[in-house]
PDB file as gemmi writes it, atoms N, CA and C in Angstrom:
CRYST1    1.000    1.000    1.000  90.00  90.00  90.00 P 1                      
ATOM      1  N   MET A   1       0.851  -1.179   0.000  1.00  0.00           N  
ATOM      2  CA  MET A   1       0.000   0.000   0.000  1.00  0.00           C  
ATOM      3  C   MET A   1       0.892   1.235   0.000  1.00  0.00           C  
ATOM      4  N   LYS A   2       0.497   2.207  -0.797  1.00  0.00           N  
ATOM      5  CA  LYS A   2       1.249   3.463  -0.846  1.00  0.00           C  
ATOM      6  C   LYS A   2       0.876   4.327   0.347  1.00  0.00           C  
ATOM      7  N   LYS A   3       1.824   5.102   0.820  1.00  0.00           N  
ATOM      8  CA  LYS A   3       1.576   6.040   1.913  1.00  0.00           C  
ATOM      9  C   LYS A   3       1.682   7.444   1.360  1.00  0.00           C  
ATOM     10  N   TYR A   4       0.866   8.324   1.899  1.00  0.00           N  
ATOM     11  CA  TYR A   4       0.831   9.702   1.434  1.00  0.00           C  
ATOM     12  C   TYR A   4       1.067  10.640   2.608  1.00  0.00           C  
ATOM     13  N   LEU A   5       1.637  11.775   2.322  1.00  0.00           N  
ATOM     14  CA  LEU A   5       1.870  12.796   3.326  1.00  0.00           C  
ATOM     15  C   LEU A   5       0.721  13.802   3.261  1.00  0.00           C  
ATOM     16  N   LEU A   6       0.115  14.037   4.390  1.00  0.00           N  
ATOM     17  CA  LEU A   6      -0.985  15.003   4.471  1.00  0.00           C  
ATOM     18  C   LEU A   6      -0.447  16.313   5.019  1.00  0.00           C  
ATOM     19  N   LEU A   7      -0.631  17.369   4.269  1.00  0.00           N  
ATOM     20  CA  LEU A   7      -0.218  18.698   4.722  1.00  0.00           C  
ATOM     21  C   LEU A   7      -1.466  19.521   4.998  1.00  0.00           C  
ATOM     22  N   VAL A   8      -1.567  20.013   6.205  1.00  0.00           N  
ATOM     23  CA  VAL A   8      -2.709  20.837   6.589  1.00  0.00           C  
ATOM     24  C   VAL A   8      -2.178  22.217   6.934  1.00  0.00           C  
ATOM     25  N   GLU A   9      -2.615  23.202   6.172  1.00  0.00           N  
ATOM     26  CA  GLU A   9      -2.120  24.560   6.370  1.00  0.00           C  
ATOM     27  C   GLU A   9      -2.831  25.292   7.500  1.00  0.00           C  
ATOM     28  N   ASP A  10      -4.050  24.926   7.785  1.00  0.00           N  
ATOM     29  CA  ASP A  10      -4.842  25.623   8.797  1.00  0.00           C  
ATOM     30  C   ASP A  10      -4.787  24.848  10.115  1.00  0.00           C  
ATOM     31  N   GLU A  11      -4.067  25.390  11.100  1.00  0.00           N  
ATOM     32  CA  GLU A  11      -3.906  24.718  12.392  1.00  0.00           C  
ATOM     33  C   GLU A  11      -5.240  24.507  13.100  1.00  0.00           C  
ATOM     34  N   LYS A  12      -6.153  25.471  12.987  1.00  0.00           N  
ATOM     35  CA  LYS A  12      -7.447  25.337  13.667  1.00  0.00           C  
ATOM     36  C   LYS A  12      -8.236  24.160  13.106  1.00  0.00           C  
ATOM     37  N   ASN A  13      -8.242  24.021  11.775  1.00  0.00           N  
ATOM     38  CA  ASN A  13      -8.932  22.877  11.171  1.00  0.00           C  
ATOM     39  C   ASN A  13      -8.291  21.568  11.584  1.00  0.00           C  
ATOM     40  N   TRP A  14      -6.969  21.531  11.655  1.00  0.00           N  
ATOM     41  CA  TRP A  14      -6.258  20.313  12.047  1.00  0.00           C  
ATOM     42  C   TRP A  14      -6.606  19.937  13.495  1.00  0.00           C  
ATOM     43  N   GLU A  15      -6.620  20.908  14.398  1.00  0.00           N  
ATOM     44  CA  GLU A  15      -6.957  20.632  15.796  1.00  0.00           C  
ATOM     45  C   GLU A  15      -8.402  20.124  15.917  1.00  0.00           C  
ATOM     46  N   LYS A  16      -9.321  20.751  15.169  1.00  0.00           N  
ATOM     47  CA  LYS A  16     -10.718  20.335  15.189  1.00  0.00           C  
ATOM     48  C   LYS A  16     -10.854  18.896  14.677  1.00  0.00           C  
ATOM     49  N   PHE A  17     -10.122  18.567  13.608  1.00  0.00           N  
ATOM     50  CA  PHE A  17     -10.161  17.216  13.049  1.00  0.00           C  
ATOM     51  C   PHE A  17      -9.657  16.201  14.076  1.00  0.00           C  
ATOM     52  N   LYS A  18      -8.546  16.518  14.744  1.00  0.00           N  
ATOM     53  CA  LYS A  18      -7.986  15.582  15.726  1.00  0.00           C  
ATOM     54  C   LYS A  18      -8.930  15.368  16.904  1.00  0.00           C  
ATOM     55  N   GLU A  19      -9.714  16.371  17.270  1.00  0.00           N  
ATOM     56  CA  GLU A  19     -10.650  16.244  18.380  1.00  0.00           C  
ATOM     57  C   GLU A  19     -11.833  15.349  18.056  1.00  0.00           C  
ATOM     58  N   VAL A  20     -12.262  15.328  16.815  1.00  0.00           N  
ATOM     59  CA  VAL A  20     -13.482  14.594  16.467  1.00  0.00           C  
ATOM     60  C   VAL A  20     -13.238  13.170  15.962  1.00  0.00           C  
ATOM     61  N   ILE A  21     -11.997  12.773  15.753  1.00  0.00           N  
ATOM     62  CA  ILE A  21     -11.757  11.435  15.230  1.00  0.00           C  
ATOM     63  C   ILE A  21     -11.909  10.382  16.325  1.00  0.00           C  
ATOM     64  N   ASP A  22     -12.404   9.215  15.938  1.00  0.00           N  
ATOM     65  CA  ASP A  22     -12.584   8.101  16.868  1.00  0.00           C  
ATOM     66  C   ASP A  22     -11.472   7.069  16.720  1.00  0.00           C  
ATOM     67  N   LYS A  23     -10.978   6.910  15.509  1.00  0.00           N  
ATOM     68  CA  LYS A  23      -9.949   5.917  15.223  1.00  0.00           C  
ATOM     69  C   LYS A  23      -8.612   6.632  15.065  1.00  0.00           C  
ATOM     70  N   ASP A  24      -7.611   5.898  14.605  1.00  0.00           N  
ATOM     71  CA  ASP A  24      -6.333   6.545  14.344  1.00  0.00           C  
ATOM     72  C   ASP A  24      -6.469   7.470  13.131  1.00  0.00           C  
ATOM     73  N   ILE A  25      -5.569   8.401  13.004  1.00  0.00           N  
ATOM     74  CA  ILE A  25      -5.659   9.433  11.967  1.00  0.00           C  
ATOM     75  C   ILE A  25      -5.683   8.830  10.568  1.00  0.00           C  
ATOM     76  N   ASN A  26      -4.853   7.835  10.299  1.00  0.00           N  
ATOM     77  CA  ASN A  26      -4.822   7.228   8.965  1.00  0.00           C  
ATOM     78  C   ASN A  26      -6.163   6.624   8.585  1.00  0.00           C  
ATOM     79  N   SER A  27      -6.788   5.909   9.515  1.00  0.00           N  
ATOM     80  CA  SER A  27      -8.096   5.302   9.234  1.00  0.00           C  
ATOM     81  C   SER A  27      -9.152   6.358   8.963  1.00  0.00           C  
ATOM     82  N   GLU A  28      -9.124   7.435   9.715  1.00  0.00           N  
ATOM     83  CA  GLU A  28     -10.094   8.515   9.521  1.00  0.00           C  
ATOM     84  C   GLU A  28      -9.909   9.186   8.163  1.00  0.00           C  
ATOM     85  N   ILE A  29      -8.665   9.435   7.780  1.00  0.00           N  
ATOM     86  CA  ILE A  29      -8.400  10.070   6.495  1.00  0.00           C  
ATOM     87  C   ILE A  29      -8.848   9.174   5.353  1.00  0.00           C  
ATOM     88  N   ILE A  30      -8.555   7.883   5.450  1.00  0.00           N  
ATOM     89  CA  ILE A  30      -8.979   6.936   4.409  1.00  0.00           C  
ATOM     90  C   ILE A  30     -10.499   6.916   4.308  1.00  0.00           C  
ATOM     91  N   GLU A  31     -11.188   6.951   5.436  1.00  0.00           N  
ATOM     92  CA  GLU A  31     -12.652   6.968   5.430  1.00  0.00           C  
ATOM     93  C   GLU A  31     -13.187   8.241   4.766  1.00  0.00           C  
ATOM     94  N   LEU A  32     -12.587   9.390   5.067  1.00  0.00           N  
ATOM     95  CA  LEU A  32     -13.003  10.638   4.422  1.00  0.00           C  
ATOM     96  C   LEU A  32     -12.811  10.563   2.905  1.00  0.00           C  
ATOM     97  N   ILE A  33     -11.703  10.002   2.475  1.00  0.00           N  
ATOM     98  CA  ILE A  33     -11.433   9.862   1.039  1.00  0.00           C  
ATOM     99  C   ILE A  33     -12.465   8.950   0.401  1.00  0.00           C  
ATOM    100  N   ARG A  34     -12.765   7.831   1.057  1.00  0.00           N  
ATOM    101  CA  ARG A  34     -13.776   6.895   0.516  1.00  0.00           C  
ATOM    102  C   ARG A  34     -15.122   7.577   0.337  1.00  0.00           C  
ATOM    103  N   LYS A  35     -15.522   8.347   1.356  1.00  0.00           N  
ATOM    104  CA  LYS A  35     -16.819   9.030   1.280  1.00  0.00           C  
ATOM    105  C   LYS A  35     -16.861  10.011   0.115  1.00  0.00           C  
ATOM    106  N   ARG A  36     -15.793  10.761  -0.075  1.00  0.00           N  
ATOM    107  CA  ARG A  36     -15.764  11.736  -1.185  1.00  0.00           C  
ATOM    108  C   ARG A  36     -15.776  11.038  -2.531  1.00  0.00           C  
ATOM    109  N   VAL A  37     -15.038   9.953  -2.640  1.00  0.00           N  
ATOM    110  CA  VAL A  37     -14.991   9.219  -3.904  1.00  0.00           C  
ATOM    111  C   VAL A  37     -16.365   8.634  -4.225  1.00  0.00           C  
ATOM    112  N   GLU A  38     -17.031   8.076  -3.214  1.00  0.00           N  
ATOM    113  CA  GLU A  38     -18.362   7.504  -3.418  1.00  0.00           C  
ATOM    114  C   GLU A  38     -19.381   8.562  -3.873  1.00  0.00           C  
ATOM    115  N   ARG A  39     -19.246   9.780  -3.332  1.00  0.00           N  
ATOM    116  CA  ARG A  39     -20.163  10.862  -3.719  1.00  0.00           C  
ATOM    117  C   ARG A  39     -19.779  11.482  -5.044  1.00  0.00           C  
ATOM    118  N   GLY A  40     -18.568  11.227  -5.487  1.00  0.00           N  
ATOM    119  CA  GLY A  40     -18.116  11.807  -6.745  1.00  0.00           C  
ATOM    120  C   GLY A  40     -17.814  13.282  -6.643  1.00  0.00           C  
ATOM    121  N   VAL A  41     -17.454  13.745  -5.453  1.00  0.00           N  
ATOM    122  CA  VAL A  41     -17.170  15.160  -5.229  1.00  0.00           C  
ATOM    123  C   VAL A  41     -15.793  15.501  -5.793  1.00  0.00           C  
ATOM    124  N   LYS A  42     -15.756  16.589  -6.564  1.00  0.00           N  
ATOM    125  CA  LYS A  42     -14.493  17.047  -7.110  1.00  0.00           C  
ATOM    126  C   LYS A  42     -14.299  18.485  -6.665  1.00  0.00           C  
ATOM    127  N   ASN A  43     -13.148  18.771  -6.083  1.00  0.00           N  
ATOM    128  CA  ASN A  43     -12.889  20.088  -5.517  1.00  0.00           C  
ATOM    129  C   ASN A  43     -11.974  20.858  -6.468  1.00  0.00           C  
ATOM    130  N   ASP A  44     -12.556  21.559  -7.426  1.00  0.00           N  
ATOM    131  CA  ASP A  44     -11.785  22.373  -8.362  1.00  0.00           C  
ATOM    132  C   ASP A  44     -11.658  23.783  -7.845  1.00  0.00           C  
ATOM    133  N   LYS A  45     -10.458  24.313  -7.877  1.00  0.00           N  
ATOM    134  CA  LYS A  45     -10.260  25.691  -7.444  1.00  0.00           C  
ATOM    135  C   LYS A  45      -9.890  26.561  -8.621  1.00  0.00           C  
TER     136      LYS A  45                                                      
END                                                                             
């Protein structure tokens, strides 16, 4: 399995994310990615 580096520029968002997670950070991030992929959400800037 490939590993990826997550860079979070906003410290407040990162702290909020760490407070609400139930599992380890990697599992939570993978779950968020799965949900976005299933919904077909594309974040174009």
